[in-house]
Each structure stands twice: as C-alpha cells, then as structure tokens.
Coordinates of C-alpha atoms in Angstrom, one line a residue:
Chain A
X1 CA 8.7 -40.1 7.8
X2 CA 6.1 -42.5 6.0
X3 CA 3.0 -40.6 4.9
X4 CA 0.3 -43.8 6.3
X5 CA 2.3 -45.4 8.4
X6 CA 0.6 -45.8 12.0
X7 CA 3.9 -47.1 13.7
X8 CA 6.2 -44.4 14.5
X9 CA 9.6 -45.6 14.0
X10 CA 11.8 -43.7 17.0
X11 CA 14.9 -43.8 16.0
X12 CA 13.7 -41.4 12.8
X13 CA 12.5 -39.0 15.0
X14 CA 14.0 -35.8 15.3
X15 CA 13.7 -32.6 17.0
X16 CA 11.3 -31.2 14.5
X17 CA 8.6 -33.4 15.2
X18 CA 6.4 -34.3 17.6
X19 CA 3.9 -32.3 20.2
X20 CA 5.2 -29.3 22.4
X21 CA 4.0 -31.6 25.2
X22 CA 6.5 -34.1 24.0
X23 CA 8.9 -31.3 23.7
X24 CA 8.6 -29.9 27.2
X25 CA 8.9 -33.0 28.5
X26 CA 12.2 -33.8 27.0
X27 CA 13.1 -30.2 27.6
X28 CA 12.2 -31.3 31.6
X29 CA 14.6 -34.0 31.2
X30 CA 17.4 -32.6 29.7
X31 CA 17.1 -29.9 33.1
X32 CA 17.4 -32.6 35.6
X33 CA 19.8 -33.9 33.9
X34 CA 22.3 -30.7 33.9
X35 CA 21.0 -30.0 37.7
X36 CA 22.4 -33.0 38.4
X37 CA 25.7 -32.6 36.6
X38 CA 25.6 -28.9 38.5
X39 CA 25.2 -30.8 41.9
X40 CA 28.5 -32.8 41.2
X41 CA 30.1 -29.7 39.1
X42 CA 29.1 -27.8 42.8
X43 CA 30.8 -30.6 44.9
X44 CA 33.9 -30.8 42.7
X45 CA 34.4 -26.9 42.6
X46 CA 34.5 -26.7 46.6
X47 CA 37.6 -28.6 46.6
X48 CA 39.6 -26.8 44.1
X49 CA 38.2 -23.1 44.3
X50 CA 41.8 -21.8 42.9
X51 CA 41.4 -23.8 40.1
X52 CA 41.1 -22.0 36.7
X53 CA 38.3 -23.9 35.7
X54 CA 34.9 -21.5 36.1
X55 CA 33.3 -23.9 38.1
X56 CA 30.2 -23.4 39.3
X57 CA 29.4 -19.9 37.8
X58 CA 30.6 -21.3 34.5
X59 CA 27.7 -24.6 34.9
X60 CA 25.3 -21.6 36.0
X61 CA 25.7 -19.9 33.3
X62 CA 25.7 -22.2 30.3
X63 CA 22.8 -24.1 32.1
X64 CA 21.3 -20.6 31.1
X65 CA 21.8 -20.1 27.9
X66 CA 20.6 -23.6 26.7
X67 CA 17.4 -22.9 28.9
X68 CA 17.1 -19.9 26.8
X69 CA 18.0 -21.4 23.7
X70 CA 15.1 -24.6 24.3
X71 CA 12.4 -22.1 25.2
X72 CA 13.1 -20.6 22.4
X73 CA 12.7 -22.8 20.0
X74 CA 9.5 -24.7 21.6
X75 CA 8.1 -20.8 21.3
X76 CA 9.1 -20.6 17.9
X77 CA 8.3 -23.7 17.0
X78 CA 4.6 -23.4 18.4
X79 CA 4.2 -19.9 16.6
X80 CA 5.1 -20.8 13.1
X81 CA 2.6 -23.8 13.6
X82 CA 0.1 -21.4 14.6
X83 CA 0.7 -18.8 12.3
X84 CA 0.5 -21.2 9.4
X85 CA -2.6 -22.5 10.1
X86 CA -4.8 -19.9 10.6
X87 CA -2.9 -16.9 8.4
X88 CA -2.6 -19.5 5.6
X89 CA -3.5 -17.0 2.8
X90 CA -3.0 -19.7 -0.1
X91 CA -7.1 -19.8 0.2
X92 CA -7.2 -16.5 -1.8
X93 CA -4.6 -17.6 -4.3
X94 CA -6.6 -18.7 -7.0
X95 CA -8.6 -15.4 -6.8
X96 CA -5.6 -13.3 -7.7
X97 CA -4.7 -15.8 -11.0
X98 CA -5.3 -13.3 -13.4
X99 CA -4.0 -11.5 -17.3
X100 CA -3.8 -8.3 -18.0
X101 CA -5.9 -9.0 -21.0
X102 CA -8.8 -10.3 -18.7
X103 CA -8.4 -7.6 -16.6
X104 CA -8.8 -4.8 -19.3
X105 CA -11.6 -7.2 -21.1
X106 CA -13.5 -7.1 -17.5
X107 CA -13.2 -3.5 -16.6
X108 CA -14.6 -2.4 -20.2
X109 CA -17.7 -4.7 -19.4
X110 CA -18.4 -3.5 -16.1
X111 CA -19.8 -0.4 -18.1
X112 CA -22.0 -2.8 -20.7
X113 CA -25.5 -3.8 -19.3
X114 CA -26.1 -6.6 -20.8
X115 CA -29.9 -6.9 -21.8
X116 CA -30.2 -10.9 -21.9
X117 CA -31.9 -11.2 -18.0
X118 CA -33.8 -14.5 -18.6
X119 CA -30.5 -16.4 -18.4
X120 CA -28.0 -16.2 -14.9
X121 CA -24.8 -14.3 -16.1
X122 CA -21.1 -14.9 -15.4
X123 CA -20.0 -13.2 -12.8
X124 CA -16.2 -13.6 -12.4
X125 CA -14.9 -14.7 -9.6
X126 CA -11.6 -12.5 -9.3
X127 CA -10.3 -10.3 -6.6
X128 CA -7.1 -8.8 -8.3
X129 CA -9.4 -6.1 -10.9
X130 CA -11.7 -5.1 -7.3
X131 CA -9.0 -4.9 -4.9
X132 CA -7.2 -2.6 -7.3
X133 CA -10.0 -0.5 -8.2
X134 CA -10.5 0.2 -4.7
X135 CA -7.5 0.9 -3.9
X136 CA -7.5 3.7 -6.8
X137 CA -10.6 5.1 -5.3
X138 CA -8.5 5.5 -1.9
X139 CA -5.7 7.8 -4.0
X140 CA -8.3 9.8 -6.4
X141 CA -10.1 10.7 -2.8
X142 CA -6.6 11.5 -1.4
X143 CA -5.7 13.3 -4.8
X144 CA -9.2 15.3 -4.5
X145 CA -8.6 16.1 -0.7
X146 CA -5.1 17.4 -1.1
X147 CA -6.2 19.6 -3.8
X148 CA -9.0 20.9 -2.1
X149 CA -7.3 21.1 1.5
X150 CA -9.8 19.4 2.9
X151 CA -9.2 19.3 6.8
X152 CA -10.4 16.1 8.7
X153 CA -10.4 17.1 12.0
X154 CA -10.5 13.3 13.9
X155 CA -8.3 11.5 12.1
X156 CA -6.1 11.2 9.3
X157 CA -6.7 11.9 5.3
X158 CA -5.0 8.7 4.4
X159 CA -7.4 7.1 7.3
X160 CA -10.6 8.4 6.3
X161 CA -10.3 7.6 2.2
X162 CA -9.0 4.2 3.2
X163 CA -12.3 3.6 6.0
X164 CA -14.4 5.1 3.2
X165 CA -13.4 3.3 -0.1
X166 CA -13.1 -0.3 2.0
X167 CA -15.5 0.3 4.0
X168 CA -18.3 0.8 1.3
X169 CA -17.0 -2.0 -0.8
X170 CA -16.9 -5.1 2.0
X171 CA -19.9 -3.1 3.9
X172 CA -22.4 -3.0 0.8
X173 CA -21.2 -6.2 -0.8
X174 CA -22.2 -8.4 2.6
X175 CA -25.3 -6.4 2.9
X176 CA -26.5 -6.9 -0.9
X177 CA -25.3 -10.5 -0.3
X178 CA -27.4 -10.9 2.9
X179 CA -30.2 -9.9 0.8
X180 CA -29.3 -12.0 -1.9
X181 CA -29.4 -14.8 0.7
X182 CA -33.3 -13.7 1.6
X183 CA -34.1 -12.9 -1.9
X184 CA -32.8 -16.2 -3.2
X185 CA -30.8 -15.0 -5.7
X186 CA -27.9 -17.2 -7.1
X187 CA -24.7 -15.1 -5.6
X188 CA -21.7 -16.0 -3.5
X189 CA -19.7 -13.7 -1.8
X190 CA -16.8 -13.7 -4.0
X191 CA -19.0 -12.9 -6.8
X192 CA -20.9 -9.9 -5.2
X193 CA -17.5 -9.0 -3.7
X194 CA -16.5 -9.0 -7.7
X195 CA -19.3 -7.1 -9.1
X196 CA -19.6 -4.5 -6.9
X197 CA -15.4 -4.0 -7.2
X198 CA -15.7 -3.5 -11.1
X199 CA -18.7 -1.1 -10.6
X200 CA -16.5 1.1 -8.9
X201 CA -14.8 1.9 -11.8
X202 CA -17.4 3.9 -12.9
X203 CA -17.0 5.9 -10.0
X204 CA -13.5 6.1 -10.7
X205 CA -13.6 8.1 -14.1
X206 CA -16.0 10.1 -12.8
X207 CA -14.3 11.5 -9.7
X208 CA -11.2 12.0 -11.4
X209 CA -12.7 14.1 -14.1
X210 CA -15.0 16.2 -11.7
X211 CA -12.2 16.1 -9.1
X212 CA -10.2 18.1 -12.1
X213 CA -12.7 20.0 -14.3
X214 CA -15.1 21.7 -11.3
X215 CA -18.2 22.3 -13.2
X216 CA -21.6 21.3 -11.1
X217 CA -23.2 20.1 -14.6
X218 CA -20.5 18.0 -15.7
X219 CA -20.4 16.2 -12.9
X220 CA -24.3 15.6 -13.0
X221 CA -23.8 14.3 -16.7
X222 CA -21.1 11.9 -15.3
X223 CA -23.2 10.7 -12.6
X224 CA -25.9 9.4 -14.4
X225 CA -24.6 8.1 -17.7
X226 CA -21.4 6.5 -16.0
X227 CA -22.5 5.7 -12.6
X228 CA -25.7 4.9 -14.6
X229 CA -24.1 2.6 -16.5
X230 CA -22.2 0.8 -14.2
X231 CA -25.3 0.4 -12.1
X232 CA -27.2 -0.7 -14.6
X233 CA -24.8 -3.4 -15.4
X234 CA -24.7 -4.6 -11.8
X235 CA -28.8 -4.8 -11.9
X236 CA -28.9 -6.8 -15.0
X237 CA -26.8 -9.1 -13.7
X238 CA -28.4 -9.7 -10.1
X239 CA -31.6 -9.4 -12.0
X240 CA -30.5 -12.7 -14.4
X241 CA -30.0 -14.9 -11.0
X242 CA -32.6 -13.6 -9.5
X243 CA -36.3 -15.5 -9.5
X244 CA -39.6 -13.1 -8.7
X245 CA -40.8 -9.6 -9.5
X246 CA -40.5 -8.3 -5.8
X247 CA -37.3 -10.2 -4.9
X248 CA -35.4 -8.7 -8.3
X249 CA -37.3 -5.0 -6.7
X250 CA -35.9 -4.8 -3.6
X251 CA -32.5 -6.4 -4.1
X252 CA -31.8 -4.1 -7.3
X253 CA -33.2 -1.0 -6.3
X254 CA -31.3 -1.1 -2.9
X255 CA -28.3 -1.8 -5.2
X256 CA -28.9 1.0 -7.6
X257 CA -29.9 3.5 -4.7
X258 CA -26.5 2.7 -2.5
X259 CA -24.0 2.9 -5.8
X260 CA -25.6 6.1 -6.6
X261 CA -26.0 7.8 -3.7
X262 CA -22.2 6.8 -2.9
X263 CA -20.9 8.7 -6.0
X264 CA -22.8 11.4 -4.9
X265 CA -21.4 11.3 -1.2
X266 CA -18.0 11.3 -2.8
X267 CA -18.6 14.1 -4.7
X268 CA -20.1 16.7 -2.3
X269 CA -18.3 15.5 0.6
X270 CA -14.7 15.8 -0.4
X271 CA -14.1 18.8 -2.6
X272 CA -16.7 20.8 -1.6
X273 CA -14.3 23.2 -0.1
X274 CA -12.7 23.9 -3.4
X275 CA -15.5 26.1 -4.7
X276 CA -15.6 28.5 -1.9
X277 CA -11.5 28.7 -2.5
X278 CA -12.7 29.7 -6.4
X279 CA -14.9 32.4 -5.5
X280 CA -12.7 34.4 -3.1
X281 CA -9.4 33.7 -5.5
X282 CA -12.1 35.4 -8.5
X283 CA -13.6 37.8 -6.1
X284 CA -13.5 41.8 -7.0
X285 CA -11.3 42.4 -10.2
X286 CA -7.8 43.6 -8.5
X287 CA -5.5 44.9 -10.6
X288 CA -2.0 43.7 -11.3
X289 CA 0.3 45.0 -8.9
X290 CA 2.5 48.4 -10.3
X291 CA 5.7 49.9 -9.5
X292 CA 4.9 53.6 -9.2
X293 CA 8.0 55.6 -9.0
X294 CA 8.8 57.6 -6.1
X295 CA 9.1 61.4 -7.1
X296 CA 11.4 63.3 -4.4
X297 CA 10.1 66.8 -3.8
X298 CA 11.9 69.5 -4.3
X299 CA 11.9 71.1 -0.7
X300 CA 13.8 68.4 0.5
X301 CA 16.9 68.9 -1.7
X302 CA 16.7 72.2 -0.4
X303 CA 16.6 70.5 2.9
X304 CA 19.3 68.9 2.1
X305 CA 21.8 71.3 1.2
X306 CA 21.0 73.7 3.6
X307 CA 22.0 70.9 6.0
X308 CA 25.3 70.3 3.7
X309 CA 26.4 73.7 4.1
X310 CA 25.8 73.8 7.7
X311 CA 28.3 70.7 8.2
X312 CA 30.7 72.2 6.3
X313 CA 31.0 75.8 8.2
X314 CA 30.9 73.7 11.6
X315 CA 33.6 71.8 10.4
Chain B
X1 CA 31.3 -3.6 6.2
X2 CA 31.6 -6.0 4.8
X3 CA 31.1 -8.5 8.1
X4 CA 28.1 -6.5 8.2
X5 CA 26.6 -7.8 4.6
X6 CA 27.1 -4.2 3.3
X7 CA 28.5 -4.9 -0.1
X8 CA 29.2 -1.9 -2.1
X9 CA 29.5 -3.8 -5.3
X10 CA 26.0 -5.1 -5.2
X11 CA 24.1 -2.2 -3.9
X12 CA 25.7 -0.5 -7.0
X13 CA 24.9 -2.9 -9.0
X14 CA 21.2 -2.5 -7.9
X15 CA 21.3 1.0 -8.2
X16 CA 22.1 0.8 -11.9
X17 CA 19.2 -1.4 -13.0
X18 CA 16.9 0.7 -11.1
X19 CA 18.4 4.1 -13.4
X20 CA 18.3 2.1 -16.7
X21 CA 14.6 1.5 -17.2
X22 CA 15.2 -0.4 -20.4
X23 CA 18.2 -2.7 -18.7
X24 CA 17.3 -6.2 -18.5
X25 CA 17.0 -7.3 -14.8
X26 CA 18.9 -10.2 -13.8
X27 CA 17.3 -12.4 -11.8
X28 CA 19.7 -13.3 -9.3
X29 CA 20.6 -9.7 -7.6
X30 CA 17.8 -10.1 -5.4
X31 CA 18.9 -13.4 -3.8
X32 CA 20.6 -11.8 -1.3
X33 CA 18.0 -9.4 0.8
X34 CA 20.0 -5.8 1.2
X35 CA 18.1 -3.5 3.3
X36 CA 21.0 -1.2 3.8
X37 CA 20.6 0.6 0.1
X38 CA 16.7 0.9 1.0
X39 CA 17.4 2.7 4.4
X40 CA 19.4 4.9 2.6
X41 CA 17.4 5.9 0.1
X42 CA 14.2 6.4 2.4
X43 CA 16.4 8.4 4.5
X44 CA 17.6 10.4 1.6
X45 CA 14.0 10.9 0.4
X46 CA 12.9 12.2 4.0
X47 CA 16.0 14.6 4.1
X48 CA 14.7 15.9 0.8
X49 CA 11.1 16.6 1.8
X50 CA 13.0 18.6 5.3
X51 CA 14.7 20.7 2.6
X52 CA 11.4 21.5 1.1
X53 CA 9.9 22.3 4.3
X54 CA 7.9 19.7 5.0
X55 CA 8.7 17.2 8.0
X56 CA 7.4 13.6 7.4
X57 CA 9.6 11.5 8.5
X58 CA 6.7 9.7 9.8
X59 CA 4.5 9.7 7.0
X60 CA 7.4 8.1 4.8
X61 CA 8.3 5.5 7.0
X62 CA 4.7 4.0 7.4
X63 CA 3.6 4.3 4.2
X64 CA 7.0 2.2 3.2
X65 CA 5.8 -0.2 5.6
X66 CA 2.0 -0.5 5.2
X67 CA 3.3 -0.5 1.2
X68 CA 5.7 -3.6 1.7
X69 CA 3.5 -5.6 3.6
X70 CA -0.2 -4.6 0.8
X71 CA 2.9 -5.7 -2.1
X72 CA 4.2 -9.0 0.5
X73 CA 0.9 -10.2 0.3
X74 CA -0.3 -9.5 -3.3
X75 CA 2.9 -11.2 -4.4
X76 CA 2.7 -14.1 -2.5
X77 CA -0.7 -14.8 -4.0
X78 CA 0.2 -14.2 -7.4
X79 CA 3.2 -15.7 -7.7
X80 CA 4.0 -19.5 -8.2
X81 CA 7.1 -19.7 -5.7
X82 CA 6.6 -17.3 -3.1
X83 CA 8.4 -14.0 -1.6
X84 CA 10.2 -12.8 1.3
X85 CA 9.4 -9.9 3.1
X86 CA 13.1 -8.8 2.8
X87 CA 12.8 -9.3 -0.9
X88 CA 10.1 -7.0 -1.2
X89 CA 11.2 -4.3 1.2
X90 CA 14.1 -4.4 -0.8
X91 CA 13.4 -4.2 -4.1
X92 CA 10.0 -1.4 -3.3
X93 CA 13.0 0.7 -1.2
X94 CA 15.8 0.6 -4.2
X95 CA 12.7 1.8 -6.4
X96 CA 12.4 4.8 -4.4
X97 CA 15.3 6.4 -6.3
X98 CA 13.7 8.4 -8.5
X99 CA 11.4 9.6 -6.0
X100 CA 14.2 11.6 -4.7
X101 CA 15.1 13.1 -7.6
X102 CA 11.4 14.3 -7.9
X103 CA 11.6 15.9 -4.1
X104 CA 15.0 17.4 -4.7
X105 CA 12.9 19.2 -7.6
X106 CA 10.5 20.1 -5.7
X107 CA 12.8 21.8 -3.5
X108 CA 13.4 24.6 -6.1
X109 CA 10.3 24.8 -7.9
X110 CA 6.7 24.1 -7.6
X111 CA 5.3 20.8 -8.7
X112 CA 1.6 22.2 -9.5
X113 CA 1.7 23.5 -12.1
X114 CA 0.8 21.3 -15.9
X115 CA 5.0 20.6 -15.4
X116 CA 4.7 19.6 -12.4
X117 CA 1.7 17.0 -13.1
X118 CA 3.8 15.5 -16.5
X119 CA 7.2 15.0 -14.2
X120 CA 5.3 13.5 -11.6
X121 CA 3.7 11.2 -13.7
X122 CA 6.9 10.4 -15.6
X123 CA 8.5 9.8 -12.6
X124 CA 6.0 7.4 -10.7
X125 CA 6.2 5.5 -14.1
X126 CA 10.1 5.1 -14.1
X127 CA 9.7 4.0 -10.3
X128 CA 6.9 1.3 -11.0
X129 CA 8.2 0.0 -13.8
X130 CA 11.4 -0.7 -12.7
X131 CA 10.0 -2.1 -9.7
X132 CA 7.7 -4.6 -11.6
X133 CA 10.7 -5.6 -13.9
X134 CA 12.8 -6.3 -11.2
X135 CA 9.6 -8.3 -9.6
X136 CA 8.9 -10.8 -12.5
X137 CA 12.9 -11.4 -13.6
X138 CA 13.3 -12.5 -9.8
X139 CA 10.0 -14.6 -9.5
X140 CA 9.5 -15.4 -13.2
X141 CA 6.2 -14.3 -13.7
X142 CA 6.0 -13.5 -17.0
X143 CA 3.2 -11.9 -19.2
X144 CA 2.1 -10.0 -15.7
X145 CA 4.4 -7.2 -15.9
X146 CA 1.4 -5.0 -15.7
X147 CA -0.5 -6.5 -13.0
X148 CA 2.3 -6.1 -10.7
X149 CA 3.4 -2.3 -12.1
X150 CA -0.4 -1.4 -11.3
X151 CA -0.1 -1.4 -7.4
X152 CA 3.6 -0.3 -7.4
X153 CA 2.6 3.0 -9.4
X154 CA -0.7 3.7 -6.3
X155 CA 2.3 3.2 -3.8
X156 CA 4.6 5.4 -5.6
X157 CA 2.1 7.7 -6.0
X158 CA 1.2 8.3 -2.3
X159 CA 5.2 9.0 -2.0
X160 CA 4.7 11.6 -5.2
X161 CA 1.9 13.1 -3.1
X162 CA 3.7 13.5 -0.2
X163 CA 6.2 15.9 -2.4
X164 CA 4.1 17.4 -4.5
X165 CA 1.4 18.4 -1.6

C-alpha cells in the first residue's frame, strides 16, 4: 500500500489490513451469508433425507469451524498488534550495543575515582555491564547461601537473592535519581541506573572472597578499600554534575552510606550461619576413630567345648 | 518420526558440535527449531540428579524456562536480526549436555571438594562456550563471543549448583 497516500485504493486491500471493527463487520457478513445458504441447504435436505450428502449436520458443522477459524484470527490479529506496541523492547536496544573491550575498560574504572570534580564526567549509558553484574551478585549470594545452608523460611533461595540484588539496584538507583532531581544534579536514569550497576562490582570481589576465605578482618579490609573505592568513584562522579556544597552533601553521602551499608548487609546476613557450623565441626579435639581388636576370653572356649562335648554324647 | 519433525540425522548432528568445543559451528543447523533433543536432554539431566538423590524436576524445568526467556530477550537486543524463542530454547537445551555428564559424576563422588570446584568450572565453561559459538555462527555477531558466553556460563551455573549442592 502507498506510504502518503490518503485514498485507499479497495481493490488492494486484503485481509491483513484494516480495523477489527472492519473485520467484524465482514466477519458479520460472511455469517448471514452462510445462514442463508444453511436455510436453503435445510430446505433441500428435507426432501432427500436418504441422500448421502450430509446435509444439514454437514452445513452445521463447517459453518463451525470457519466461525472458529475467523475468531481466531481477528483474536490473533488484535493480540500481536497489541503486544507489539506496548512490549516493543527495541527502546532498550541501543543500551545493550556493546564490546567486550568496553566492557572490561568500564568495569576496571568503576574502581578508579577520578579526582577532576570541577568538570561533569562521562557516565556511560549502557545496560549490558549492570545487568550482568547484578545478575552475578544473584549467583555469588546463592553460591554463599548454599554453602552456608542458609534456610529461608518464606520463600525460596533463588527468590530472595533475586528480590535482594534487583531490588537494591532499581530501588536505590530511582531513589538517588529522585534526589538527583531535587538536588539538581545533571543525571538521567539510565546513567544512575549505569553507575550504580558498575559499583556493584566492587561488591562482587568482595563477597566472593569473604564468601570463601571466612576471616572477620579480611572481610573488614575488603569492605573499605574495595567497597571504598567503588563508592568513592560513584561520589566523584555525582559530585562533578552536581552544583552546591549542601546539594553534593546529601546526595553523596546518602550514596556512600546505602552502597556501604549494603555490602555490609550482604555480608552478615547471608553466611553468618557458617561460623557457628566452624565452631562445632572444631569443637573438643576428638580423636581419629580406631579399630581396637576384640580379645575372646578364655572361659568362653571353655564354654564352648564343654558344650561340644555335650552334643556329641547326646548324639 | 519423522512426520513428527524428529530427525535423527540432525539432532546428531547437533549433538556433535555441542561435544567438539573447538568445531566450527555452522550456521545453518539451527534453522530448523528442534525441541525434541532439548527435552531429552533436560530429562536426562533430571533423571541424573534422582540417581543422586535429589528430586528437582521442578527446579530444572523453571530454571530452563526463566533462562530461555532472560537469554530470548538479551539476544533480541543485541543482535542485528533477531531470535526466536524456539531457537533459543533450542540451542540453551542441546548445551545442557555436559551438564549431565557433571551430574552422572556427582552420582559417584562428591563434587566439594578442590576437584569438584575445577570440574565444575571446566564444565560450565565447555557448556557456555559452545552455547555462545553456536549463538554468533547462527546470528553473525561477531567479535561478541564473550558478551554472549557471560550470561550462558550464570545460567549454567545455577544448573552446576543444583548438582553440586
């Protein structure tokens, strides 16, 4: 059909286009249609009734099927219409056009604070490197749960590290970005959305080396120069597009004090059960288990052939 | 069967480029969507984890699907022409093969100990990397290889869970 045209030519039209009104409409006519040809199928099959023609039944029937058949396709027709409008996902596509060698460049900066603050920063504006960095959160929680046999008693393990890691990353992002919005800092969604993705990968490393190595201190050292780190990198940034000494306060500290206290969360909350498993597995020194051999006293051999002998004269 | 678009040829076909990690993937095996080899193999998996003791039928079958549709999307936004569903089910299920070599081993012995972390690793390697070589022969994405492999290996990695847990 012409793209511009403001005539619509007919005869070109075809069953494709055109409104679902238009469609039940024809749909309509095509009905009254085969009722009438049923009405004179009816009259004919009175008068031969032996005949082996199906008649009537055989009308019914196929009448039926091509109801069927037409409100099928006006309901499938109206669904894919609907479905590709609103669950057109092509809006994200240029958001997932990534390398590998930008994603590796980006991750390796996420732990670099950059010190130059006077000027606004580039923030990326990529949803590939977050998306996956969350989603490696979800399995190192899982990992860490399983290994500790941590037991969530309303709900599921998968369910929980999944609510957890998302949940964090959209919930904090639109709440930073909300106070972006009163702070009037330069920020869109996408980009907070981005930052705060590639600052979990500080939390990342972290977890999976304290989720491994269970030492208290190590995982204190981690927390502050990596989580440090990462949160530093995500202040200098917000503090570059950010105007005014209070505004950059509020906006960075809530920043820094949710990231932190996060990792923290994570830590305590989900392999906390492994250190009580550690001291009762270490408890009081037991000894390795020994085969002590069994000495068979002497009375009962008497025993024995006393009862012997005893057998033998009975028998 | 073969009215039934089971053909053996192709599903064995399949199955080879999924055992030979260094094969090059032809691009035009996964024209035609074969979800018979998958069902198979998740079957095959889940009969493996019974022997072992543990029954998660369940567990296997919704991951598989909550894993096809996370990869549907991501490849439908990263790639130029885009995917069908059946593609993707397909390809992720033929990729579970090694995964049931790792539960049949689990069967016997333990996979906690340092071996158990090095075959698992191995193993969810051999499984994403086939998968992402399959992926970028049949929707020509070059250069991203990687990018793809990354959220195959988390997928395969829930499924390594499952056995070695």
């Amino acid at each position: 059909q012409g793209g511009g045209s403001a005539v619509i030519d007919m005869e070109n039209m075809d069953d494709t286009s055109g409104s679902s009104f238009e469609d039940m409409g024809e749909m309509h006519q095509r009905m009254k249609e085969e009722e009438e040809e049923e009405v004179e199928g009816d009259t004919g099959a009175a008068e031969d009734e032996d005949g082996e023609f199906l008649g009537m039944k055989g009308l019914r029937g196929q009448l039926g099927r091509q109801v069927a058949d037409q409100m099928w396709q006006v309901g499938k027709r109206q669904a894919s219409r609907a479905f590709s409008l609103y669950a057109n996902i092509d809006i994200l596509r240029p958001y997932f056009d990534v390398e590998p060698i930008q994603v590796r460049a980006r991750l390796l900066e996420s732990m670099i604070p950059v010190k130059m603050i006077n000027f606004p920063q580039k923030i990326a504006g990529e949803l590939y490197g977050p998306l996956m960095l969350v989603f490696t959160l979800v399995a190192i929680l899982l990992h860490g749960m399983k290994t500790s046999d941590t037991i969530i008693r309303e709900g599921t393990l998968m369910g929980t590290a999944i609510g957890t890691c998302f949940g964090y990353w959209l919930g904090v992002s639109s709440f930073i970005y909300f106070l972006a919005y009163l702070c009037n800092a330069q920020i869109t969604m996408v980009q907070m959305l981005s930052l705060l993705g590639y600052g979990l990968f500080g939390h990342c490393i972290t977890l999976f080396v304290t989720y491994n190595i269970h030492f208290h201190s190590l995982f204190y050292i981690f927390w502050l120069s990596v989580g440090g780190l990462s949160t530093l990198r995500m202040v200098a940034v917000l503090v570059s597009r950010t105007v005014g000494h209070t505004q950059r306060l509020i906006l960075c500290g809530t920043l820094a004090a949710l990231h932190m206290l996060f990792l923290l969360y994570l830590h305590f909350a989900y392999h906390k059960v492994v250190e009580g498993i550690l001291d009762t597995l270490e408890g009081p020194n037991m000894p390795p288990f020994q085969r002590v051999a069994r000495d068979i006293p002497v009375v009962s051999s008497a025993v024995l052939n006393t009862t012997a002998k005893a057998i033998a004269l009975t028998l | 069967l073969v009215e039934l678009g089971i053909n053996f040829d192709h599903i064995w076909q399949k199955t080879l480029t999924v055992l030979h990690p260094l094969k090059v993937a032809d691009g035009s095996i996964m024209n035609e969507t074969d979800l018979a080899g998958p069902m198979v193999f998740c079957l095959a998996f889940g009969a493996t984890l019974l022997l072992a003791g543990k029954i998660q039928f369940g567990y296997v079958y919704g991951i598989s699907a909550i894993g096809c549709l996370g990869m549907f999307c991501l490849l439908n936004l990263m790639s130029m022409t885009g995917v069908s569903f059946g593609c993707v089910a397909s390809v992720l299920g033929y990729c579970l093969l090694p995964m049931i070599l790792l539960s049949t081993f689990a069967i016997v012995f333990s996979l906690q100990g340092m071996m158990g972390i090095i075959l698992t690793a191995g193993i969810i390697g051999w499984c994403s990397f086939s998968a992402s070589k399959i992926f970028i022969s049949a929707l020509a994405m070059e250069g991203q290889q990687l990018l793809v492999a990354y959220p195959c290996a988390l997928l395969y990695g829930v499924f390594a869970l499952i056995s070695v847990f």
